[in-house]
Coordinates of N, CA and C in Angstrom, one line a residue:
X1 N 0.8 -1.2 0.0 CA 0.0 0.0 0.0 C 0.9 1.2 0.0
X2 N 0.6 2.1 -0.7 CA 1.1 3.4 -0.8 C 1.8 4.1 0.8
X3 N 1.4 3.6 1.4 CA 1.4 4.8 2.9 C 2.8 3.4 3.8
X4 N 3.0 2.7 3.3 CA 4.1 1.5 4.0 C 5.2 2.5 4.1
X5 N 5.5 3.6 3.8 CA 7.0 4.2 4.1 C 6.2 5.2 5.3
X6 N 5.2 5.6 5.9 CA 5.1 7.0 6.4 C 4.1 5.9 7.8
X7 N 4.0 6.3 9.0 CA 2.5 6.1 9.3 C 1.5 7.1 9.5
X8 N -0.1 6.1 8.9 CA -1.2 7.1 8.7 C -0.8 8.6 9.2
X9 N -1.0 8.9 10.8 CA -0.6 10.5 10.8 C -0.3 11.1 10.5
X10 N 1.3 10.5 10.3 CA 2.1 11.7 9.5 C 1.5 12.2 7.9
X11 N 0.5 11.5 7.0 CA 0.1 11.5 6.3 C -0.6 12.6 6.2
X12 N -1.7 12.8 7.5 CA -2.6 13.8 7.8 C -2.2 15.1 8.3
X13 N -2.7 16.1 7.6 CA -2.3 17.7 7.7 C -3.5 18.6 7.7
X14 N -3.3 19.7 8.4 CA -4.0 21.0 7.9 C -3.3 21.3 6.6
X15 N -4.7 21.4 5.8 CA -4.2 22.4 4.2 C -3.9 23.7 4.2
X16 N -3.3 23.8 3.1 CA -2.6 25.1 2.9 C -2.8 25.7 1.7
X17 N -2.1 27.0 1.5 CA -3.1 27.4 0.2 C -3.4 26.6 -0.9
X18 N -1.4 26.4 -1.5 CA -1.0 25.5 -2.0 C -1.9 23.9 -2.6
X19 N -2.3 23.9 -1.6 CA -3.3 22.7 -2.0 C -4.9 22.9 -2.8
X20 N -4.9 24.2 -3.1 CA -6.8 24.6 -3.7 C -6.2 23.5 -5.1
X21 N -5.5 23.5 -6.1 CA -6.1 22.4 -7.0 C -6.4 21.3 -6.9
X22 N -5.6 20.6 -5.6 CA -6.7 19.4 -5.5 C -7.3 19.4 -4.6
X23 N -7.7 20.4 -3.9 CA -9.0 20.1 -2.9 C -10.1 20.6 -4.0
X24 N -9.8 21.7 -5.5 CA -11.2 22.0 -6.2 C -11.1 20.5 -6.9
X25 N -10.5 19.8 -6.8 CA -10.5 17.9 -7.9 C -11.9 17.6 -6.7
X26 N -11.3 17.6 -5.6 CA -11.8 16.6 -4.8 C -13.1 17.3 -4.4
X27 N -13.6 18.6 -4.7 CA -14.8 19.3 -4.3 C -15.5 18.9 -5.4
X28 N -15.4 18.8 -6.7 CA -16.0 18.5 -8.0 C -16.0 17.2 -7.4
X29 N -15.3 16.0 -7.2 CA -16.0 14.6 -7.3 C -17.1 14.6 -6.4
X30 N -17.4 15.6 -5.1 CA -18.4 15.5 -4.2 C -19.7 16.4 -4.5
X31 N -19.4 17.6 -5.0 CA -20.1 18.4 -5.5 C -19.9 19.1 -7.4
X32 N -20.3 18.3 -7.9 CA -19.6 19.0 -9.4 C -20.8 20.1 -9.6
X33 N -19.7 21.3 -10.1 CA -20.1 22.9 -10.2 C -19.4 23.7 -9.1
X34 N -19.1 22.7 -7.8 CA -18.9 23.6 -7.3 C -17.3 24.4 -7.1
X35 N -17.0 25.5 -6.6 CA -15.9 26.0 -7.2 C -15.0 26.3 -5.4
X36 N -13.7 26.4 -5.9 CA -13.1 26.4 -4.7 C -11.7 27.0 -5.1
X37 N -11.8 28.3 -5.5 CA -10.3 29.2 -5.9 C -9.6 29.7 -4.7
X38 N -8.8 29.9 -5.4 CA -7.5 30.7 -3.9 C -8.5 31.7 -3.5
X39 N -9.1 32.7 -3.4 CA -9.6 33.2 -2.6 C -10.7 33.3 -1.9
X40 N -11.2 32.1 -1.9 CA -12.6 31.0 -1.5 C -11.6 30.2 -0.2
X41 N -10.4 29.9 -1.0 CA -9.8 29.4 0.4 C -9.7 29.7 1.1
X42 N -8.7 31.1 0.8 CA -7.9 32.2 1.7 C -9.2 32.6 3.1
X43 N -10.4 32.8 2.5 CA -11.8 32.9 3.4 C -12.0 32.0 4.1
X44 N -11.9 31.3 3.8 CA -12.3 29.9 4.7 C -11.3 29.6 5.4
X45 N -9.9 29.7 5.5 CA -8.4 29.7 5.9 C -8.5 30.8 7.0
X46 N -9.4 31.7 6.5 CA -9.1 33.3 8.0 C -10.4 32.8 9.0
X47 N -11.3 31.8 9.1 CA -12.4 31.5 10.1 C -11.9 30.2 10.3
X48 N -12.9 30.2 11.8 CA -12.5 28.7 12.7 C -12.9 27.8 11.6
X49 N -12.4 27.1 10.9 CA -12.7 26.4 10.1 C -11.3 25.6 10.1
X50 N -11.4 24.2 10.2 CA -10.3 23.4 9.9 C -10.8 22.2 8.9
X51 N -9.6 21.8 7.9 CA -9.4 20.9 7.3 C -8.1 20.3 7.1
X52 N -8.4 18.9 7.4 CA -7.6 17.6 7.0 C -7.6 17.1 6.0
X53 N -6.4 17.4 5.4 CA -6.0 16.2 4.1 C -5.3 15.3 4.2
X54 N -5.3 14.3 3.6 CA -4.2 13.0 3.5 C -3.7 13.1 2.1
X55 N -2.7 13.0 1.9 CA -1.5 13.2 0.9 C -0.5 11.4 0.9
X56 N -0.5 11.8 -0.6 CA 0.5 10.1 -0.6 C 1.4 10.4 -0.9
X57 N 2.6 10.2 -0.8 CA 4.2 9.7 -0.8 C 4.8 9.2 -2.0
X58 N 4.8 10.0 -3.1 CA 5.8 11.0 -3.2 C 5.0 11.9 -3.8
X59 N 3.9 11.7 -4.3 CA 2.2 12.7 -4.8 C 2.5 14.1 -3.9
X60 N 2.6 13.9 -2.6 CA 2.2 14.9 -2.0 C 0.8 16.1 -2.0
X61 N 0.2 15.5 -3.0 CA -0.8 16.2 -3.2 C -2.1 15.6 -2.5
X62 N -3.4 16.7 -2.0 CA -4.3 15.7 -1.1 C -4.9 15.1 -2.1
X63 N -5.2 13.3 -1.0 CA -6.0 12.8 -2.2 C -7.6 12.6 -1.1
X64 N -7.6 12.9 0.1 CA -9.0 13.2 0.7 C -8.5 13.9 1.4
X65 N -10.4 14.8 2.3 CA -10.4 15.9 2.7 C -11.6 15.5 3.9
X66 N -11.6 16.4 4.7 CA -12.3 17.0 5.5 C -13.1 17.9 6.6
X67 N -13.6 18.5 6.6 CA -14.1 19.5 7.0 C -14.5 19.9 8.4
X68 N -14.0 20.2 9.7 CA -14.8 20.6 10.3 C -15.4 22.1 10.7
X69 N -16.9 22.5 11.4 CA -16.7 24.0 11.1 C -17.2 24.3 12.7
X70 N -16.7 24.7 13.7 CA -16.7 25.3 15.3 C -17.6 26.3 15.3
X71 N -18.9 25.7 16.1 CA -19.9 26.4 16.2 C -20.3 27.3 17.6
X72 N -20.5 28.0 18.7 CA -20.6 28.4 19.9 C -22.1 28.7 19.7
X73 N -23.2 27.5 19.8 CA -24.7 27.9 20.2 C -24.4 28.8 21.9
X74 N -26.1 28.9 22.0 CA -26.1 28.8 23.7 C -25.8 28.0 24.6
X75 N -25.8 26.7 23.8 CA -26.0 25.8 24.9 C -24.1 25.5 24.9
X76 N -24.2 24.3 24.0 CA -22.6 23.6 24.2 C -21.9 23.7 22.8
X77 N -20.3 23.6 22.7 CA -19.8 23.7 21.3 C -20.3 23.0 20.5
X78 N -20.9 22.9 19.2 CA -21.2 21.6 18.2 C -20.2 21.9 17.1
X79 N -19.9 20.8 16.5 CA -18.9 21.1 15.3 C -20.0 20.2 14.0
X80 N -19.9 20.8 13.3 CA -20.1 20.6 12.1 C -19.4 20.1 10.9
X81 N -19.8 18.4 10.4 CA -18.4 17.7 9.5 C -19.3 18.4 8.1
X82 N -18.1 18.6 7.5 CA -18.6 19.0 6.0 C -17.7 18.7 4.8
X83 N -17.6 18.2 3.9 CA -16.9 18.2 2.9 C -15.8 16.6 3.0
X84 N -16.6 15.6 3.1 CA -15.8 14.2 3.1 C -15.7 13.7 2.3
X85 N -14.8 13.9 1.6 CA -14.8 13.3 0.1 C -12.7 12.4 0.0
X86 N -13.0 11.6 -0.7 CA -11.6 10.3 -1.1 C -11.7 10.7 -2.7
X87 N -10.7 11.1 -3.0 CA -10.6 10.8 -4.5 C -11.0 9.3 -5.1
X88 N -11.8 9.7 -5.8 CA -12.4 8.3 -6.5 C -11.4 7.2 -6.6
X89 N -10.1 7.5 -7.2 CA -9.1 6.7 -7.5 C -8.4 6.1 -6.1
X90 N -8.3 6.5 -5.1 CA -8.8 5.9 -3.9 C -9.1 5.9 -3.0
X91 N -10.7 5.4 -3.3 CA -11.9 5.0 -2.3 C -11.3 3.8 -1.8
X92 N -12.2 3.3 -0.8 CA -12.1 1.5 -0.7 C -10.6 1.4 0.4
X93 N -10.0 2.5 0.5 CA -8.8 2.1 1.0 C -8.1 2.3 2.6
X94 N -9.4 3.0 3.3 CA -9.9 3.3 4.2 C -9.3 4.8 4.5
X95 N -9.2 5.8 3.4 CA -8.6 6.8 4.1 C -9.7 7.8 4.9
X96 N -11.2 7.9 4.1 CA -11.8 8.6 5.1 C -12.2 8.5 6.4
X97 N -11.8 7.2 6.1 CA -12.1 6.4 7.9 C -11.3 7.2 8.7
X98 N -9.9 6.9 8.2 CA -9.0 7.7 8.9 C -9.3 9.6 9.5
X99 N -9.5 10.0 8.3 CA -9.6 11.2 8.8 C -10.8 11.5 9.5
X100 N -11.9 10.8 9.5 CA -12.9 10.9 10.3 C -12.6 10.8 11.8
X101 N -12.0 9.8 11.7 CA -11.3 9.5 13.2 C -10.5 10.5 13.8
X102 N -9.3 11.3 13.2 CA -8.5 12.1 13.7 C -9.9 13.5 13.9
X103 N -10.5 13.6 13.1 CA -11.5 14.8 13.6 C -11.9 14.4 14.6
X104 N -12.6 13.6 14.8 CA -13.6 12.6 16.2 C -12.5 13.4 17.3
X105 N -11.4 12.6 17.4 CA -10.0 12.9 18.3 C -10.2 14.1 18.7
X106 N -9.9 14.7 17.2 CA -9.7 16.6 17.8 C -10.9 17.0 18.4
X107 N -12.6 17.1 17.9 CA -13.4 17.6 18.5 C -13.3 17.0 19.8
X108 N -13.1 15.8 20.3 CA -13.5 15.6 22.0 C -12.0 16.1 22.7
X109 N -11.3 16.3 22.2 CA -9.7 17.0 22.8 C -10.4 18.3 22.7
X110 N -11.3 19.4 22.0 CA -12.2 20.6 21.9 C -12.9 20.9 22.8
X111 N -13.7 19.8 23.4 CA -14.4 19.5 24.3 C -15.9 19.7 23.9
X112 N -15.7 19.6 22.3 CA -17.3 19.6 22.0 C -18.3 18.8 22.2
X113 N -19.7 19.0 21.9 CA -20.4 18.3 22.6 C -21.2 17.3 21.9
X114 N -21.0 17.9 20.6 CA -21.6 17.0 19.4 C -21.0 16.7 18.3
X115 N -21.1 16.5 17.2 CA -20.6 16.5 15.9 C -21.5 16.1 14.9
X116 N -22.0 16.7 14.5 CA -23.3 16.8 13.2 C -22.8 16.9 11.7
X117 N -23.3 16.0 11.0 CA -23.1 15.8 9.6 C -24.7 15.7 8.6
X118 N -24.7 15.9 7.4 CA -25.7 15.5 7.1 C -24.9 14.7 5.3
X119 N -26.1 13.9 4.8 CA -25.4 13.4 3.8 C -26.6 12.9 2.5
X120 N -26.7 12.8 1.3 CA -27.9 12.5 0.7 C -27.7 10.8 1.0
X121 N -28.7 10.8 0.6 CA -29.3 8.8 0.8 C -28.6 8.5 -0.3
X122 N -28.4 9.0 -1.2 CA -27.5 8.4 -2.5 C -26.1 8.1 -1.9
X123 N -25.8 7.9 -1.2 CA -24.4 8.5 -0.7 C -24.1 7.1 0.6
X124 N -24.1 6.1 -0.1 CA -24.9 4.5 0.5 C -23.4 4.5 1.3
X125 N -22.3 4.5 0.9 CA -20.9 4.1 1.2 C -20.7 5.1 2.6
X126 N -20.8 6.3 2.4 CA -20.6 7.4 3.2 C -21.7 7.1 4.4
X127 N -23.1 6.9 4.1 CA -23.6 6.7 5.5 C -23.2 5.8 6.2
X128 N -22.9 4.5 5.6 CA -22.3 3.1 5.9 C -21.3 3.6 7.2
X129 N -20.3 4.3 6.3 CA -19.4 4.6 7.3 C -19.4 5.3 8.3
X130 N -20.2 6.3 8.2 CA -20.9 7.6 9.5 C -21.1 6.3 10.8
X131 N -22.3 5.8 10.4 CA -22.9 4.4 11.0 C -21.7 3.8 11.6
X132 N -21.2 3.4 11.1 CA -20.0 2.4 11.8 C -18.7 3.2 12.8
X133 N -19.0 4.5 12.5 CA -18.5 5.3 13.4 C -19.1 5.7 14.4
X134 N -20.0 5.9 14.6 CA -21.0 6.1 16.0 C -21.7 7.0 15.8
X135 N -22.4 7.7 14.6 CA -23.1 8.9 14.2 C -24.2 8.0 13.8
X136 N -25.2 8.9 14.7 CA -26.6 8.0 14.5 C -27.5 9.0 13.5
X137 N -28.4 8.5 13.0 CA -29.4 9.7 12.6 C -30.2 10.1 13.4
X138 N -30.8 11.3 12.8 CA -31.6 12.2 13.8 C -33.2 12.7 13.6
X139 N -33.8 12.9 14.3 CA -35.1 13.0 13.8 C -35.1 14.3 13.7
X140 N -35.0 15.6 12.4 CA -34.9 16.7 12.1 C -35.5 17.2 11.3
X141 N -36.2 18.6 10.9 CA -36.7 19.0 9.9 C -35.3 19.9 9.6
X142 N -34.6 19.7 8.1 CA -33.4 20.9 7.9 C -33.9 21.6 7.1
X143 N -34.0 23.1 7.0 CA -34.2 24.1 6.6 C -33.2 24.8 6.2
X144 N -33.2 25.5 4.7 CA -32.2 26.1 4.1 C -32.7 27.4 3.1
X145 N -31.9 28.9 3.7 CA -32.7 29.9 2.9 C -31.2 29.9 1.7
X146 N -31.8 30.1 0.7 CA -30.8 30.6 -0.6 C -30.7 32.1 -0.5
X147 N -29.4 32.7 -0.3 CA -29.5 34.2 -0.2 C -28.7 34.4 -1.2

């Protein structure tokens, strides 16, 4: 396997600018249209917003991603997973698992109180794995204004 010279961790990083071409690869395989230039990053890079990539050896480029976004309701911290996506070429190899895990880690090292995701039902692989990580579903009406 690719990653036999490094272990997983070291694999895993906060992104940097440097990296918007293949996190816009990897935003197109999860959302095609949608756009993610250097100064869509740069924005998202200046707010509590953290992201995880995994990068292969000697590629160095990310080949998955993940999103969390630090929320302060009234009540307790919730964090918000967004943007989980494995480059197609490879899936199957457990790397989201991994970074899902290293998030889990960091939000309870955060001391948050939840971690909320949402996902379409087309998306059979990705719930699978929510599921097997301990994210249950929820009984919610979600609401979304277009501004």
């Amino acid at each position: 396997m690719e990653t036999s010279q490094f272990t997983f961790e070291r694999l895993l990083r906060k992104q940097v600018e440097d990296d918007t071409p293949a996190l816009q690869h990897l935003k197109q395989q999860l959302s095609p249209g949608a756009e993610l230039d250097s100064e869509r990053l740069r924005r998202i890079l200046s707010k509590t917003i953290f992201i995880w990539v995994c990068r292969l050896h000697p590629e160095r480029r990310p080949i998955a991603m993940v999103s969390l976004c630090l929320l302060t309701p009234l009540e307790k911290d919730v964090g918000f997973v967004e943007d989980v996506v494995t480059d197609e070429a490879y899936r199957g190899r457990g790397y989201g698992k991994k970074l899902l895990q290293k998030l889990i880690r960091f939000a309870r090292s955060r001391g948050l109180s939840k971690l909320k995701l949402t996902s379409k039902d087309t998306r059979v692989h990705a719930i699978k794995l929510y599921l097997d990580l301990g994210f249950q579903p929820i009984a919610t009406n979600v609401f979304a204004l277009t501004l």
